[in-house]
Short mmCIF file of N, CA, C and O in Angstrom, two decimals:
data_model
loop_
_atom_site.label_atom_id
_atom_site.label_comp_id
_atom_site.label_asym_id
_atom_site.label_seq_id
_atom_site.Cartn_x
_atom_site.Cartn_y
_atom_site.Cartn_z
N MET D 3 22.13 8.88 -50.96
CA MET D 3 23.47 9.30 -51.10
C MET D 3 23.63 10.23 -52.27
O MET D 3 23.05 9.69 -53.42
N SER D 4 24.11 11.37 -52.12
CA SER D 4 24.35 12.25 -53.24
C SER D 4 25.32 11.74 -54.14
O SER D 4 26.08 10.87 -53.84
N ALA D 5 25.28 12.36 -55.52
CA ALA D 5 26.23 11.93 -56.45
C ALA D 5 27.75 12.11 -55.92
O ALA D 5 28.58 11.32 -56.29
N VAL D 6 27.96 13.24 -55.31
CA VAL D 6 29.33 13.57 -54.92
C VAL D 6 29.73 12.60 -53.77
O VAL D 6 30.90 12.27 -53.67
N ASP D 7 28.87 12.33 -52.85
CA ASP D 7 29.22 11.35 -51.87
C ASP D 7 29.45 10.02 -52.42
O ASP D 7 30.39 9.21 -52.03
N SER D 8 28.82 9.50 -53.42
CA SER D 8 29.09 8.33 -54.24
C SER D 8 30.49 8.39 -54.87
O SER D 8 31.15 7.40 -54.83
N LEU D 9 30.72 9.64 -55.44
CA LEU D 9 32.07 9.71 -56.05
C LEU D 9 33.16 9.67 -55.09
O LEU D 9 34.04 8.86 -55.28
N LEU D 10 32.91 10.14 -53.89
CA LEU D 10 33.96 10.23 -52.85
C LEU D 10 34.12 8.79 -52.37
O LEU D 10 35.28 8.23 -52.18
N ALA D 11 33.00 8.09 -52.08
CA ALA D 11 33.07 6.73 -51.62
C ALA D 11 33.90 5.80 -52.66
O ALA D 11 34.64 5.02 -52.26
N ALA D 12 33.55 5.87 -53.83
CA ALA D 12 34.25 5.16 -54.86
C ALA D 12 35.76 5.52 -54.91
O ALA D 12 36.62 4.65 -55.02
N ALA D 13 36.18 6.76 -54.83
CA ALA D 13 37.56 7.15 -54.75
C ALA D 13 38.27 6.53 -53.62
O ALA D 13 39.39 5.88 -53.68
N ARG D 14 37.63 6.70 -52.36
CA ARG D 14 38.20 6.05 -51.23
C ARG D 14 38.27 4.56 -51.23
O ARG D 14 39.22 4.05 -50.36
N SER D 15 37.43 3.94 -51.93
CA SER D 15 37.45 2.52 -51.93
C SER D 15 38.77 1.88 -52.38
O SER D 15 39.14 0.63 -52.11
N GLY D 16 39.51 2.68 -53.25
CA GLY D 16 40.70 2.30 -53.77
C GLY D 16 41.97 2.80 -53.02
O GLY D 16 43.13 2.44 -53.47
N LEU D 17 41.78 3.48 -52.03
CA LEU D 17 42.84 4.06 -51.33
C LEU D 17 43.27 3.45 -49.95
O LEU D 17 42.31 3.03 -49.34
N ASP D 18 44.25 3.41 -49.62
CA ASP D 18 44.93 2.94 -48.40
C ASP D 18 45.19 4.26 -47.55
O ASP D 18 46.40 4.66 -47.44
N ARG D 19 44.02 4.98 -47.08
CA ARG D 19 44.32 6.35 -46.47
C ARG D 19 45.13 6.18 -45.33
O ARG D 19 45.06 5.20 -44.53
N VAL D 20 45.95 7.27 -45.06
CA VAL D 20 46.87 7.36 -43.82
C VAL D 20 46.52 8.29 -42.82
O VAL D 20 46.01 9.30 -43.10
N THR D 21 46.83 7.89 -41.60
CA THR D 21 46.63 8.78 -40.49
C THR D 21 47.74 9.83 -40.56
O THR D 21 48.81 9.68 -41.22
N PRO D 22 47.70 11.01 -39.75
CA PRO D 22 48.72 11.93 -39.60
C PRO D 22 50.11 11.25 -39.11
O PRO D 22 51.08 11.48 -39.89
N VAL D 23 50.03 10.44 -38.14
CA VAL D 23 51.37 9.79 -37.74
C VAL D 23 51.88 8.86 -38.74
O VAL D 23 53.04 8.96 -39.08
N ARG D 24 51.09 8.13 -39.55
CA ARG D 24 51.59 7.24 -40.60
C ARG D 24 52.05 8.08 -41.60
O ARG D 24 53.18 7.74 -42.30
N ALA D 25 51.42 9.10 -42.02
CA ALA D 25 52.02 9.97 -42.99
C ALA D 25 53.30 10.62 -42.76
O ALA D 25 54.20 10.62 -43.60
N ARG D 26 53.63 10.98 -41.55
CA ARG D 26 54.71 11.47 -41.09
C ARG D 26 55.91 10.32 -41.23
O ARG D 26 57.03 10.52 -41.69
N GLU D 27 55.59 9.16 -40.80
CA GLU D 27 56.57 7.98 -40.99
C GLU D 27 56.86 7.90 -42.43
O GLU D 27 57.99 7.59 -42.79
N LEU D 28 55.81 7.69 -43.24
CA LEU D 28 56.08 7.55 -44.72
C LEU D 28 56.90 8.77 -45.23
O LEU D 28 57.69 8.37 -46.11
N GLN D 29 56.63 9.94 -44.85
CA GLN D 29 57.40 10.98 -45.29
C GLN D 29 58.85 10.91 -44.97
O GLN D 29 59.86 11.05 -45.90
N GLU D 30 59.09 10.57 -43.66
CA GLU D 30 60.50 10.28 -43.26
C GLU D 30 61.30 9.12 -43.99
O GLU D 30 62.40 9.25 -44.09
N ALA D 31 60.33 8.21 -44.53
CA ALA D 31 60.92 7.12 -45.35
C ALA D 31 61.04 7.39 -46.76
O ALA D 31 61.44 6.58 -47.63
N GLY D 32 60.69 8.61 -47.11
CA GLY D 32 60.88 8.99 -48.50
C GLY D 32 59.59 9.27 -49.44
O GLY D 32 59.67 9.78 -50.53
N ALA D 33 58.48 9.10 -48.78
CA ALA D 33 57.31 9.44 -49.46
C ALA D 33 57.18 10.94 -49.70
O ALA D 33 57.70 11.78 -49.20
N LEU D 34 56.57 11.27 -50.85
CA LEU D 34 56.30 12.64 -51.36
C LEU D 34 54.90 13.06 -50.83
O LEU D 34 53.92 12.53 -51.08
N VAL D 35 54.94 14.10 -49.95
CA VAL D 35 53.69 14.75 -49.40
C VAL D 35 53.35 15.95 -50.34
O VAL D 35 54.26 16.80 -50.49
N VAL D 36 52.15 15.95 -50.91
CA VAL D 36 51.87 16.87 -51.84
C VAL D 36 50.60 17.73 -51.29
O VAL D 36 49.64 17.15 -51.06
N ASP D 37 50.81 18.91 -51.04
CA ASP D 37 49.81 19.92 -50.52
C ASP D 37 49.18 20.56 -51.64
O ASP D 37 49.73 21.36 -52.40
N ILE D 38 47.79 20.29 -51.82
CA ILE D 38 46.96 20.94 -52.78
C ILE D 38 46.14 22.05 -52.36
O ILE D 38 45.25 22.55 -52.98
N ARG D 39 46.22 22.45 -51.04
CA ARG D 39 45.38 23.47 -50.45
C ARG D 39 45.62 24.77 -51.10
O ARG D 39 46.73 25.12 -51.58
N PRO D 40 44.59 25.68 -51.22
CA PRO D 40 44.69 27.05 -51.78
C PRO D 40 45.74 27.83 -50.84
O PRO D 40 46.05 27.64 -49.78
N LEU D 41 46.32 28.76 -51.49
CA LEU D 41 47.32 29.71 -50.85
C LEU D 41 46.73 30.37 -49.61
O LEU D 41 47.44 30.44 -48.46
N ALA D 42 45.46 30.73 -49.61
CA ALA D 42 44.86 31.42 -48.48
C ALA D 42 44.86 30.53 -47.17
O ALA D 42 45.07 30.94 -46.21
N ASN D 43 44.58 29.07 -47.59
CA ASN D 43 44.56 28.24 -46.40
C ASN D 43 46.04 28.04 -45.80
O ASN D 43 46.28 27.94 -44.68
N ARG D 44 46.94 27.94 -46.80
CA ARG D 44 48.26 27.73 -46.41
C ARG D 44 48.81 28.73 -45.58
O ARG D 44 49.67 28.69 -44.57
N ARG D 45 48.42 30.09 -46.09
CA ARG D 45 49.05 31.22 -45.33
C ARG D 45 48.39 31.38 -43.91
O ARG D 45 49.06 31.61 -42.87
N ALA D 46 47.08 31.01 -43.80
CA ALA D 46 46.32 31.10 -42.65
C ALA D 46 46.84 30.03 -41.57
O ALA D 46 46.92 30.26 -40.38
N GLU D 47 46.93 28.86 -42.08
CA GLU D 47 47.08 27.66 -41.23
C GLU D 47 48.43 27.06 -41.14
O GLU D 47 48.78 26.32 -40.14
N GLY D 48 49.34 27.38 -42.03
CA GLY D 48 50.70 26.86 -42.11
C GLY D 48 50.78 25.86 -43.10
O GLY D 48 49.78 25.35 -43.80
N GLU D 49 51.95 25.06 -43.15
CA GLU D 49 52.25 24.01 -44.14
C GLU D 49 52.94 22.95 -43.38
O GLU D 49 53.56 23.13 -42.35
N ILE D 50 52.95 21.66 -44.04
CA ILE D 50 53.76 20.61 -43.56
C ILE D 50 55.21 20.77 -44.11
O ILE D 50 55.46 20.94 -45.27
N PRO D 51 56.13 20.81 -43.08
CA PRO D 51 57.48 20.98 -43.53
C PRO D 51 58.02 19.72 -44.50
O PRO D 51 57.61 18.64 -44.33
N GLY D 52 58.57 20.15 -45.55
CA GLY D 52 58.95 19.22 -46.72
C GLY D 52 58.00 18.84 -47.69
O GLY D 52 58.26 18.12 -48.52
N ALA D 53 56.72 19.24 -47.50
CA ALA D 53 55.70 19.00 -48.45
C ALA D 53 55.88 19.85 -49.78
O ALA D 53 56.44 20.94 -49.78
N VAL D 54 55.52 19.29 -50.86
CA VAL D 54 55.68 19.98 -52.06
C VAL D 54 54.18 20.66 -52.47
O VAL D 54 53.27 19.95 -52.33
N ILE D 55 54.14 21.91 -52.81
CA ILE D 55 53.07 22.56 -53.00
C ILE D 55 52.74 22.52 -54.60
O ILE D 55 53.55 22.98 -55.36
N VAL D 56 51.58 21.86 -54.84
CA VAL D 56 51.14 21.76 -56.26
C VAL D 56 49.73 22.19 -56.36
O VAL D 56 48.88 21.61 -55.67
N GLU D 57 49.40 23.16 -57.11
CA GLU D 57 47.99 23.66 -57.34
C GLU D 57 47.23 22.49 -57.71
O GLU D 57 47.73 21.80 -58.65
N ARG D 58 45.84 22.43 -57.34
CA ARG D 58 45.14 21.22 -57.81
C ARG D 58 44.92 21.23 -59.21
O ARG D 58 45.04 20.22 -59.82
N ILE D 59 44.88 22.37 -59.89
CA ILE D 59 44.79 22.30 -61.37
C ILE D 59 45.97 21.88 -62.15
O ILE D 59 45.82 21.58 -63.17
N HIS D 60 47.10 21.75 -61.48
CA HIS D 60 48.38 21.23 -62.19
C HIS D 60 48.72 19.72 -61.60
O HIS D 60 49.70 19.31 -62.17
N LEU D 61 47.99 19.28 -60.64
CA LEU D 61 48.36 18.08 -60.00
C LEU D 61 48.60 17.00 -61.03
O LEU D 61 49.74 16.34 -60.90
N GLU D 62 47.71 16.62 -61.81
CA GLU D 62 47.83 15.39 -62.85
C GLU D 62 49.18 15.62 -63.61
O GLU D 62 49.92 14.56 -63.89
N TRP D 63 49.36 16.88 -64.26
CA TRP D 63 50.52 17.00 -65.04
C TRP D 63 51.74 17.04 -64.23
O TRP D 63 52.84 16.58 -64.88
N ARG D 64 51.76 17.42 -63.13
CA ARG D 64 53.07 17.27 -62.27
C ARG D 64 53.47 15.98 -61.72
O ARG D 64 54.49 15.76 -61.38
N LEU D 65 52.43 15.03 -61.61
CA LEU D 65 52.60 13.84 -60.95
C LEU D 65 52.48 12.69 -61.79
O LEU D 65 52.81 11.45 -61.49
N ALA D 66 51.87 12.59 -62.98
CA ALA D 66 51.66 11.61 -63.92
C ALA D 66 52.96 11.06 -64.29
O ALA D 66 53.89 11.81 -64.82
N PRO D 67 53.39 9.83 -63.98
CA PRO D 67 54.68 9.32 -64.38
C PRO D 67 55.13 9.45 -65.75
O PRO D 67 56.30 9.55 -65.96
N ASP D 68 54.17 9.55 -66.66
CA ASP D 68 54.51 9.59 -68.10
C ASP D 68 54.33 11.07 -68.69
O ASP D 68 54.55 11.37 -69.85
N SER D 69 54.15 12.09 -67.78
CA SER D 69 53.94 13.32 -68.21
C SER D 69 55.30 14.14 -68.37
O SER D 69 56.27 14.02 -67.62
N GLU D 70 55.39 14.80 -69.59
CA GLU D 70 56.70 15.54 -69.69
C GLU D 70 56.80 16.70 -68.77
O GLU D 70 57.88 17.37 -68.60
N TRP D 71 55.76 17.07 -68.00
CA TRP D 71 55.82 18.25 -67.08
C TRP D 71 55.88 17.58 -65.61
O TRP D 71 55.93 18.46 -64.72
N ARG D 72 56.09 16.42 -65.44
CA ARG D 72 56.12 15.75 -64.08
C ARG D 72 57.34 16.25 -63.24
O ARG D 72 58.43 16.69 -63.78
N LEU D 73 57.09 16.22 -61.97
CA LEU D 73 58.35 16.50 -61.03
C LEU D 73 59.38 15.39 -61.36
O LEU D 73 59.08 14.27 -61.42
N PRO D 74 60.66 15.83 -61.25
CA PRO D 74 61.77 14.81 -61.77
C PRO D 74 61.77 13.58 -60.96
O PRO D 74 62.14 12.52 -61.48
N ALA D 75 61.37 13.62 -59.57
CA ALA D 75 61.55 12.49 -58.78
C ALA D 75 60.42 11.54 -58.81
O ALA D 75 60.41 10.44 -58.23
N VAL D 76 59.39 11.79 -59.56
CA VAL D 76 58.19 11.00 -59.54
C VAL D 76 58.30 9.71 -60.59
O VAL D 76 58.61 10.05 -61.83
N THR D 77 58.09 8.60 -60.13
CA THR D 77 58.18 7.50 -60.81
C THR D 77 56.75 6.76 -60.57
O THR D 77 56.06 7.03 -59.64
N PRO D 78 56.45 5.69 -61.37
CA PRO D 78 55.21 4.81 -60.99
C PRO D 78 55.36 4.19 -59.65
O PRO D 78 54.33 3.98 -59.07
N ASP D 79 56.48 4.10 -59.16
CA ASP D 79 56.63 3.47 -57.74
C ASP D 79 56.60 4.49 -56.52
O ASP D 79 56.77 4.08 -55.37
N THR D 80 56.63 5.83 -56.90
CA THR D 80 56.70 6.79 -55.75
C THR D 80 55.43 6.70 -55.00
O THR D 80 54.29 6.63 -55.45
N THR D 81 55.58 6.80 -53.65
CA THR D 81 54.52 6.81 -52.66
C THR D 81 54.27 8.29 -52.59
O THR D 81 55.01 9.20 -52.25
N VAL D 82 52.98 8.69 -52.91
CA VAL D 82 52.51 10.00 -52.93
C VAL D 82 51.43 10.07 -51.84
O VAL D 82 50.34 9.32 -51.89
N ILE D 83 51.44 11.15 -50.88
CA ILE D 83 50.37 11.40 -49.92
C ILE D 83 49.82 12.69 -50.31
O ILE D 83 50.49 13.80 -50.17
N VAL D 84 48.51 12.86 -50.75
CA VAL D 84 47.98 14.14 -51.10
C VAL D 84 47.33 14.73 -49.93
O VAL D 84 46.58 13.98 -49.20
N VAL D 85 47.53 16.03 -49.64
CA VAL D 85 46.85 16.74 -48.46
C VAL D 85 46.02 17.84 -48.93
O VAL D 85 46.53 18.70 -49.67
N CYS D 86 44.78 17.86 -48.31
CA CYS D 86 44.01 19.12 -48.56
C CYS D 86 43.54 19.57 -47.16
O CYS D 86 44.25 19.23 -46.08
N ASN D 87 42.55 20.45 -47.04
CA ASN D 87 42.30 20.87 -45.57
C ASN D 87 41.82 19.86 -44.71
O ASN D 87 42.16 19.79 -43.68
N GLU D 88 40.69 19.03 -45.21
CA GLU D 88 40.03 18.10 -44.24
C GLU D 88 40.03 16.56 -44.79
O GLU D 88 39.58 15.85 -44.16
N GLY D 89 40.72 16.38 -46.04
CA GLY D 89 40.72 15.02 -46.49
C GLY D 89 39.53 14.60 -47.39
O GLY D 89 39.33 13.36 -47.59
N TYR D 90 38.98 15.57 -48.05
CA TYR D 90 37.84 15.27 -49.10
C TYR D 90 38.44 15.36 -50.53
O TYR D 90 38.44 14.38 -51.21
N SER D 91 38.84 16.55 -50.74
CA SER D 91 39.41 16.74 -52.17
C SER D 91 40.62 15.95 -52.33
O SER D 91 40.90 15.45 -53.52
N SER D 92 41.44 15.70 -51.44
CA SER D 92 42.53 14.93 -51.45
C SER D 92 42.24 13.44 -51.85
O SER D 92 43.03 12.84 -52.57
N SER D 93 41.19 12.98 -51.38
CA SER D 93 40.75 11.58 -51.91
C SER D 93 40.42 11.43 -53.34
O SER D 93 40.93 10.50 -53.98
N LEU D 94 39.71 12.48 -53.77
CA LEU D 94 39.41 12.48 -55.24
C LEU D 94 40.68 12.58 -56.01
O LEU D 94 40.91 11.89 -57.03
N ALA D 95 41.56 13.37 -55.54
CA ALA D 95 42.87 13.72 -56.26
C ALA D 95 43.71 12.56 -56.33
O ALA D 95 44.45 12.11 -57.27
N ALA D 96 43.92 11.87 -55.11
CA ALA D 96 44.61 10.56 -55.02
C ALA D 96 44.16 9.47 -55.94
O ALA D 96 44.98 8.89 -56.57
N ALA D 97 42.80 9.42 -56.00
CA ALA D 97 42.31 8.31 -56.88
C ALA D 97 42.62 8.66 -58.38
O ALA D 97 42.78 7.85 -59.14
N ASP D 98 42.58 9.99 -58.65
CA ASP D 98 42.93 10.38 -60.07
C ASP D 98 44.52 9.96 -60.31
O ASP D 98 44.63 9.48 -61.44
N LEU D 99 45.29 10.19 -59.39
CA LEU D 99 46.74 9.87 -59.55
C LEU D 99 46.86 8.39 -59.73
O LEU D 99 47.72 8.02 -60.53
N GLN D 100 45.99 7.58 -59.02
CA GLN D 100 46.24 6.10 -59.24
C GLN D 100 45.81 5.79 -60.67
O GLN D 100 46.50 4.94 -61.23
N ARG D 101 44.80 6.37 -61.16
CA ARG D 101 44.32 6.11 -62.58
C ARG D 101 45.34 6.53 -63.62
O ARG D 101 45.45 6.00 -64.65
N LEU D 102 46.34 7.47 -63.24
CA LEU D 102 47.32 7.86 -64.08
C LEU D 102 48.58 7.04 -64.00
O LEU D 102 49.51 7.37 -64.58
N GLY D 103 48.71 6.12 -63.09
CA GLY D 103 49.77 5.23 -63.01
C GLY D 103 50.51 5.27 -61.67
O GLY D 103 51.54 4.61 -61.58
N LEU D 104 50.08 6.04 -60.73
CA LEU D 104 50.71 5.94 -59.36
C LEU D 104 50.05 5.15 -58.39
O LEU D 104 49.07 5.48 -57.71
N ALA D 105 50.36 3.82 -58.46
CA ALA D 105 49.62 2.79 -57.61
C ALA D 105 49.83 3.17 -56.29
O ALA D 105 48.97 2.70 -55.37
N ASN D 106 50.87 3.89 -55.74
CA ASN D 106 51.04 4.23 -54.34
C ASN D 106 50.52 5.61 -53.86
O ASN D 106 51.04 6.07 -52.90
N ALA D 107 49.64 6.01 -54.58
CA ALA D 107 49.07 7.31 -54.35
C ALA D 107 47.89 7.20 -53.28
O ALA D 107 47.16 6.26 -53.35
N THR D 108 47.94 8.00 -52.26
CA THR D 108 46.90 8.00 -51.32
C THR D 108 46.68 9.36 -50.74
O THR D 108 47.25 10.31 -51.39
N ASP D 109 45.81 9.47 -49.78
CA ASP D 109 45.68 10.77 -49.11
C ASP D 109 45.71 10.78 -47.42
O ASP D 109 45.62 9.74 -46.99
N LEU D 110 45.83 11.98 -46.94
CA LEU D 110 45.90 12.05 -45.55
C LEU D 110 44.55 12.20 -44.98
O LEU D 110 43.80 13.19 -45.27
N ASP D 111 44.10 11.11 -44.08
CA ASP D 111 42.80 11.01 -43.65
C ASP D 111 42.61 12.21 -42.58
O ASP D 111 43.45 12.39 -41.66
N GLY D 112 41.77 13.19 -42.84
CA GLY D 112 41.50 14.34 -42.04
C GLY D 112 42.26 15.52 -42.49
O GLY D 112 42.10 16.66 -41.89
N GLY D 113 43.13 15.51 -43.55
CA GLY D 113 43.82 16.54 -44.13
C GLY D 113 44.83 17.17 -43.17
O GLY D 113 45.17 16.68 -42.20
N PHE D 114 45.18 18.44 -43.59
CA PHE D 114 46.25 19.23 -42.86
C PHE D 114 45.67 19.57 -41.53
O PHE D 114 46.46 19.48 -40.55
N ARG D 115 44.44 19.67 -41.36
CA ARG D 115 43.89 19.97 -40.06
C ARG D 115 44.05 18.95 -38.99
O ARG D 115 44.31 19.07 -37.87
N ALA D 116 43.92 17.71 -39.45
CA ALA D 116 44.19 16.41 -38.63
C ALA D 116 45.72 16.47 -38.34
O ALA D 116 46.05 15.96 -37.08
N TRP D 117 46.49 16.81 -39.28
CA TRP D 117 48.02 16.65 -39.08
C TRP D 117 48.31 17.78 -37.88
O TRP D 117 49.04 17.32 -36.92
N ALA D 118 47.70 18.94 -38.03
CA ALA D 118 48.06 20.04 -37.04
C ALA D 118 47.46 19.58 -35.72
O ALA D 118 48.08 19.75 -34.69
N ALA D 119 46.40 19.09 -35.77
CA ALA D 119 45.59 18.73 -34.39
C ALA D 119 46.42 17.53 -33.72
O ALA D 119 46.32 17.43 -32.57
N ALA D 120 47.10 16.65 -34.55
CA ALA D 120 47.97 15.58 -33.92
C ALA D 120 49.19 16.14 -33.35
O ALA D 120 50.00 15.47 -32.83
N GLY D 121 49.52 17.41 -33.41
CA GLY D 121 50.64 18.05 -32.86
C GLY D 121 52.07 17.77 -33.80
O GLY D 121 53.02 18.01 -33.22
N LEU D 122 51.86 17.48 -34.96
CA LEU D 122 52.90 17.29 -35.80
C LEU D 122 53.37 18.69 -36.32
O LEU D 122 52.73 19.57 -36.36
N PRO D 123 54.71 18.53 -36.94
CA PRO D 123 55.29 19.83 -37.28
C PRO D 123 54.54 20.73 -38.27
O PRO D 123 54.10 20.07 -39.16
N VAL D 124 54.45 21.90 -37.99
CA VAL D 124 53.79 22.88 -39.07
C VAL D 124 54.79 24.16 -39.04
O VAL D 124 55.30 24.46 -38.14
N GLN D 125 54.83 24.53 -40.29
CA GLN D 125 55.79 25.78 -40.53
C GLN D 125 54.76 26.87 -41.06
O GLN D 125 53.67 26.67 -41.56
N ALA D 126 55.26 28.08 -40.99
CA ALA D 126 54.58 29.16 -41.51
C ALA D 126 54.29 28.96 -42.98
O ALA D 126 55.09 28.46 -43.70
N GLY D 127 53.00 29.28 -43.36
CA GLY D 127 52.50 29.14 -44.66
C GLY D 127 52.76 30.11 -45.85
O GLY D 127 53.32 31.21 -45.34
N GLY D 128 52.37 29.82 -46.99
CA GLY D 128 52.54 31.00 -48.03
C GLY D 128 53.66 30.62 -48.94
O GLY D 128 53.92 31.37 -49.94
N SER D 129 54.25 29.33 -49.01
CA SER D 129 55.22 28.99 -49.92
C SER D 129 54.49 29.01 -51.33
O SER D 129 53.48 28.56 -51.55
N PRO D 130 55.25 29.17 -52.37
CA PRO D 130 54.81 29.30 -53.70
C PRO D 130 54.61 27.87 -54.19
O PRO D 130 55.37 26.93 -53.85
N ALA D 131 53.61 27.69 -55.07
CA ALA D 131 53.39 26.32 -55.63
C ALA D 131 54.52 26.04 -56.71
O ALA D 131 55.05 26.95 -57.22
N VAL D 132 54.65 24.83 -57.03
CA VAL D 132 55.52 24.47 -58.06
C VAL D 132 54.93 24.99 -59.55
O VAL D 132 53.73 24.96 -59.67
N PRO D 133 55.84 25.80 -60.13
CA PRO D 133 55.29 26.43 -61.31
C PRO D 133 54.86 25.42 -62.37
O PRO D 133 55.28 24.31 -62.45
#
């Protein structure tokens, strides 16, 4: 097993990863869906309605519950579902968020592409990221 595969397995061992249908249910119940995909992917493939766009390089600062730059609605109890293209980098990101105090952080198994393949709502992409 490569080092990156080991890192991914360790990250996923602490996550309760969600399917697209479960992610939608959680979103409807108030979970924060955070899209960390690059702009080019969002433009080409679309976005999940209601998702907050946060560039990966800003993720920890925008979501750490004790960060002065965090999104206003984020608390240690917030359920956060991180979304990337296929569910790899989102696993690493969600594990980082857990280490920062978001115990309910997880990711979307299969990423945005699994969401779209499940026939769940998608809107035109290209929304700006949270500054």
